[in-house]
Coordinates of C-alpha atoms in Angstrom, one line a residue:
M1274 CA 67.2 69.6 79.9
P1275 CA 69.2 71.5 77.3
D1276 CA 72.8 70.4 76.9
T1277 CA 74.4 73.9 77.4
L1278 CA 76.4 76.0 79.8
S1279 CA 74.3 79.0 79.1
L1280 CA 73.7 81.5 82.0
Q1281 CA 71.2 83.5 80.0
G1282 CA 68.9 85.4 82.4
K1283 CA 71.2 84.8 85.4
V1284 CA 72.3 87.7 87.7
A1285 CA 75.8 87.4 89.1
I1286 CA 78.0 89.4 91.5
V1287 CA 81.8 89.0 91.5
T1288 CA 83.4 90.9 94.4
G1289 CA 86.8 92.4 93.8
S1290 CA 86.5 92.2 90.0
G1291 CA 87.6 95.7 89.0
R1292 CA 91.1 95.0 87.8
E1293 CA 91.5 94.0 84.1
N1294 CA 94.1 91.3 84.7
G1295 CA 92.7 90.0 88.0
I1296 CA 91.1 86.7 88.8
G1297 CA 87.8 88.5 89.5
A1298 CA 87.7 89.9 86.0
G1299 CA 88.5 86.5 84.5
I1300 CA 85.6 85.1 86.3
A1301 CA 83.3 87.9 85.4
L1302 CA 84.2 87.5 81.7
A1303 CA 83.5 83.8 81.7
L1304 CA 80.0 84.4 83.2
A1305 CA 79.2 87.3 80.9
R1306 CA 80.4 85.4 77.8
N1307 CA 77.8 82.8 78.6
G1308 CA 74.9 85.2 79.0
A1309 CA 74.9 86.3 82.7
S1310 CA 74.3 89.9 83.8
V1311 CA 77.3 90.7 85.9
V1312 CA 78.1 93.2 88.6
V1313 CA 81.7 94.3 88.6
N1314 CA 82.7 95.3 92.1
Y1315 CA 85.6 97.7 93.0
V1316 CA 86.6 99.6 96.1
S1317 CA 88.6 102.8 95.5
D1318 CA 87.9 105.9 93.4
S1319 CA 91.3 105.3 91.6
S1320 CA 89.9 101.9 90.4
K1321 CA 86.8 103.3 88.8
S1322 CA 88.2 103.5 85.3
R1323 CA 89.7 100.0 85.5
A1324 CA 86.3 98.7 86.6
E1325 CA 84.7 100.4 83.6
N1326 CA 87.3 98.8 81.4
V1327 CA 86.2 95.4 82.8
C1328 CA 82.6 96.2 82.1
N1329 CA 83.4 97.1 78.5
M1330 CA 85.2 93.7 78.2
L1331 CA 82.1 92.0 79.4
R1332 CA 79.8 93.9 77.1
E1333 CA 82.0 93.2 74.1
A1334 CA 81.8 89.5 75.0
G1335 CA 78.0 89.8 74.8
G1336 CA 77.0 90.2 78.4
Q1337 CA 75.4 92.9 80.4
A1338 CA 77.5 94.5 83.0
I1339 CA 77.5 97.4 85.6
S1340 CA 80.1 98.4 88.1
V1341 CA 79.4 99.1 91.8
Q1342 CA 81.8 100.7 94.2
A1343 CA 81.6 99.1 97.6
S1344 CA 83.8 97.8 100.3
V1345 CA 82.5 94.4 101.3
E1346 CA 84.6 94.2 104.4
T1347 CA 81.9 96.1 106.3
K1348 CA 78.2 95.1 106.7
E1349 CA 77.1 98.3 105.3
G1350 CA 79.3 97.9 102.2
A1351 CA 78.1 94.4 101.5
K1352 CA 74.4 95.4 101.9
Y1353 CA 75.0 98.4 99.6
L1354 CA 76.5 96.1 96.9
I1355 CA 73.4 93.9 97.0
D1356 CA 71.0 96.8 97.0
K1357 CA 72.8 98.5 94.0
T1358 CA 72.8 95.2 92.1
L1359 CA 69.1 94.9 92.4
E1360 CA 68.6 98.5 91.5
G1361 CA 71.1 98.7 88.7
L1362 CA 70.1 95.5 86.9
K1363 CA 66.4 96.1 87.7
T1364 CA 65.9 92.7 89.2
D1365 CA 64.6 91.2 92.4
H1366 CA 67.1 88.3 92.7
V1367 CA 70.8 87.3 92.5
D1368 CA 71.5 83.8 91.2
I1369 CA 75.3 83.7 91.5
L1370 CA 77.7 85.2 94.1
V1371 CA 81.4 84.9 93.7
N1372 CA 83.3 86.0 96.8
N1373 CA 86.6 86.9 95.2
A1374 CA 87.7 90.1 97.0
G1375 CA 90.8 89.5 99.0
T1376 CA 94.1 90.9 100.2
A1377 CA 97.5 89.8 101.5
F1378 CA 100.7 91.2 102.9
L1379 CA 104.2 90.0 103.8
S1380 CA 104.1 88.9 107.4
P1381 CA 107.1 86.9 108.7
I1382 CA 106.3 85.7 112.3
T1383 CA 109.7 87.0 113.4
Q1384 CA 108.7 90.6 112.7
D1385 CA 106.6 92.8 114.9
P1386 CA 102.9 92.0 114.1
N1387 CA 101.2 94.6 112.0
V1388 CA 97.8 94.5 113.7
E1389 CA 96.2 96.8 111.2
E1390 CA 97.2 94.6 108.2
L1391 CA 96.3 91.4 110.1
T1392 CA 92.9 92.8 110.8
K1393 CA 92.4 93.9 107.2
V1394 CA 93.3 90.4 105.8
F1395 CA 90.6 88.7 107.9
Q1396 CA 88.1 91.5 107.7
L1397 CA 88.1 91.3 103.9
N1398 CA 88.9 87.7 103.1
V1399 CA 86.6 86.2 105.8
F1400 CA 84.2 88.7 107.2
G1401 CA 83.6 90.2 103.7
A1402 CA 82.4 86.8 102.4
F1403 CA 80.3 86.3 105.5
Y1404 CA 78.5 89.6 105.1
M1405 CA 77.9 89.1 101.4
V1406 CA 76.4 85.7 101.9
H1407 CA 74.2 87.0 104.8
Y1408 CA 72.7 89.7 102.7
V1409 CA 72.4 87.9 99.4
I1410 CA 70.6 84.8 100.5
E1411 CA 67.2 86.5 101.0
H1412 CA 67.4 87.4 97.3
M1413 CA 68.8 84.1 96.0
P1414 CA 66.3 81.6 94.6
P1415 CA 66.6 77.8 94.8
G1416 CA 69.4 76.8 92.4
G1417 CA 71.5 79.7 93.5
R1418 CA 75.3 79.3 93.5
I1419 CA 77.9 80.7 95.9
I1420 CA 81.6 80.3 95.0
N1421 CA 84.3 81.3 97.5
I1422 CA 87.6 81.9 95.9
S1423 CA 90.1 80.1 98.2
S1424 CA 93.8 79.3 97.5
T1425 CA 96.1 76.3 97.5
N1426 CA 97.7 78.2 100.3
S1427 CA 94.8 77.2 102.6
K1428 CA 96.1 73.7 102.6
R1429 CA 99.8 74.1 101.7
G1430 CA 100.5 77.1 104.0
N1431 CA 102.8 80.0 102.9
V1432 CA 105.8 81.1 104.9
M1433 CA 105.7 84.6 103.3
I1434 CA 102.0 85.4 103.7
A1435 CA 100.8 83.1 106.6
P1436 CA 97.8 85.2 107.6
Y1437 CA 96.5 85.1 104.0
A1438 CA 96.8 81.3 104.0
A1439 CA 95.0 81.1 107.4
S1440 CA 92.2 83.4 106.1
K1441 CA 91.6 81.1 103.1
A1442 CA 91.5 78.1 105.4
A1443 CA 88.8 79.9 107.4
L1444 CA 86.9 80.6 104.2
D1445 CA 87.0 76.9 103.3
S1446 CA 85.5 76.1 106.6
L1447 CA 82.7 78.5 105.9
T1448 CA 82.2 76.9 102.6
W1449 CA 81.6 73.5 104.2
S1450 CA 79.3 75.0 106.9
W1451 CA 77.2 77.0 104.5
A1452 CA 76.8 74.1 102.1
G1453 CA 75.1 72.3 104.9
E1454 CA 73.1 75.3 106.1
L1455 CA 71.9 76.5 102.7
G1456 CA 71.5 73.2 100.8
R1457 CA 68.5 71.4 102.0
S1458 CA 66.8 74.5 103.4
K1459 CA 67.2 76.8 100.3
G1460 CA 68.5 74.7 97.4
I1461 CA 71.8 76.8 97.2
T1462 CA 75.1 75.2 96.6
V1463 CA 78.4 76.5 98.0
N1464 CA 81.8 75.6 96.9
S1465 CA 85.4 76.7 97.2
V1466 CA 87.6 77.2 94.1
A1467 CA 91.2 77.2 95.0
P1468 CA 93.7 78.7 92.4
G1469 CA 97.3 77.9 92.5
P1470 CA 99.8 80.4 91.1
V1471 CA 98.2 83.0 89.0
I1472 CA 100.2 86.1 87.9
T1473 CA 98.1 89.2 88.8
D1474 CA 98.9 92.5 90.5
I1475 CA 98.0 91.2 93.9
Y1476 CA 101.7 90.4 94.2
P1477 CA 104.2 93.1 95.1
P1478 CA 105.7 94.5 91.9
G1479 CA 108.8 92.6 90.9
M1480 CA 108.1 89.8 93.3
E1481 CA 105.6 87.8 91.2
E1482 CA 108.1 85.0 90.3
A1483 CA 109.4 84.8 93.9
F1484 CA 105.8 84.2 95.1
T1485 CA 104.8 81.7 92.4
A1486 CA 108.0 79.8 91.4
E1487 CA 107.7 77.0 93.9
E1488 CA 104.1 76.2 93.0
V1489 CA 104.7 76.6 89.2
S1490 CA 107.4 73.9 89.6
L1491 CA 104.7 71.6 91.1
T1492 CA 102.0 72.0 88.5
R1493 CA 101.2 68.9 86.4
A1494 CA 99.0 70.3 83.6
A1495 CA 101.7 72.5 82.1
D1496 CA 104.9 74.4 83.0
R1497 CA 103.3 77.7 83.7
A1498 CA 101.2 79.7 86.1
G1499 CA 97.5 79.8 85.7
T1500 CA 95.6 82.6 84.1
P1501 CA 92.4 84.4 85.2
G1502 CA 90.7 82.7 82.3
D1503 CA 91.6 79.3 83.7
I1504 CA 89.9 80.2 87.0
G1505 CA 86.9 81.8 85.3
D1506 CA 86.2 78.6 83.3
A1507 CA 86.3 76.5 86.4
V1508 CA 83.8 78.8 88.1
L1509 CA 81.6 78.7 85.0
L1510 CA 81.3 74.9 85.3
L1511 CA 80.3 75.1 89.0
V1512 CA 77.7 77.8 88.7
N1513 CA 75.9 76.0 85.9
E1514 CA 72.7 74.0 86.6
K1515 CA 74.6 70.8 85.7
S1516 CA 76.7 71.2 88.8
R1517 CA 73.6 70.9 91.0
W1518 CA 75.0 67.9 92.8
I1519 CA 78.3 69.5 93.7
T1520 CA 78.4 71.3 97.0
G1521 CA 80.6 71.8 100.0
Q1522 CA 83.7 71.0 97.9
Y1523 CA 87.2 72.3 97.7
I1524 CA 88.0 72.4 93.9
G1525 CA 91.6 72.9 93.2
T1526 CA 92.2 74.9 90.1
S1527 CA 96.0 74.9 90.3
G1528 CA 97.2 72.9 87.3
G1529 CA 97.6 69.9 89.5
V1530 CA 99.5 71.2 92.5
T1531 CA 99.4 68.7 95.3
Y1532 CA 100.2 69.2 99.0

């Protein structure tokens, strides 16, 4: 077996990867840099140019990339993303799925519940991953890799964005269940990768430090927040063939934040 992390010939989908400074883009870049053909997924028309910028980054790194506009929070959107992947990359299979798309909002329990926002968080963060896995597995060969992007908040909680933390805990539970369901039967591994503080534009403008300061103070690897590249490199290790015996795991990629 060659001693390499090459993903040459592999097809990957990274949901929610259409922002240049986002975790999804960092993951997509790590995969493309190592030879994978990557689908960059984005949602809104206003994000199209940013998604194309990400694709250009991936191509410059030596990978093949296409962008697909689709909202995975619906069954139709998830299926469309799979179909367009197969069509756009002229393939009949998907080797790697990274469920990265997610959302959050400020939600103190003392305030009147915003039902629309609560629904959106679980619809995208949990149902979106469910739909994607459902539609991808018929096209995923043995040795396939599914990575769910979780968060340290799933175990630590978060008093500012409790529904987000709860949705990530639900996603972790799906990871453990799917690892059992898809392992022996299909040869597919499923793992959660849980970033700690990473400065991206998922945070409200001007509040990045307020959201991350506590966790940054708890990191052990260095006195800083993580980067999208840090998360991308961790995902790269897990989607490689050498990680075939790792499944159903919660992998903290937080610089050593403990709970």
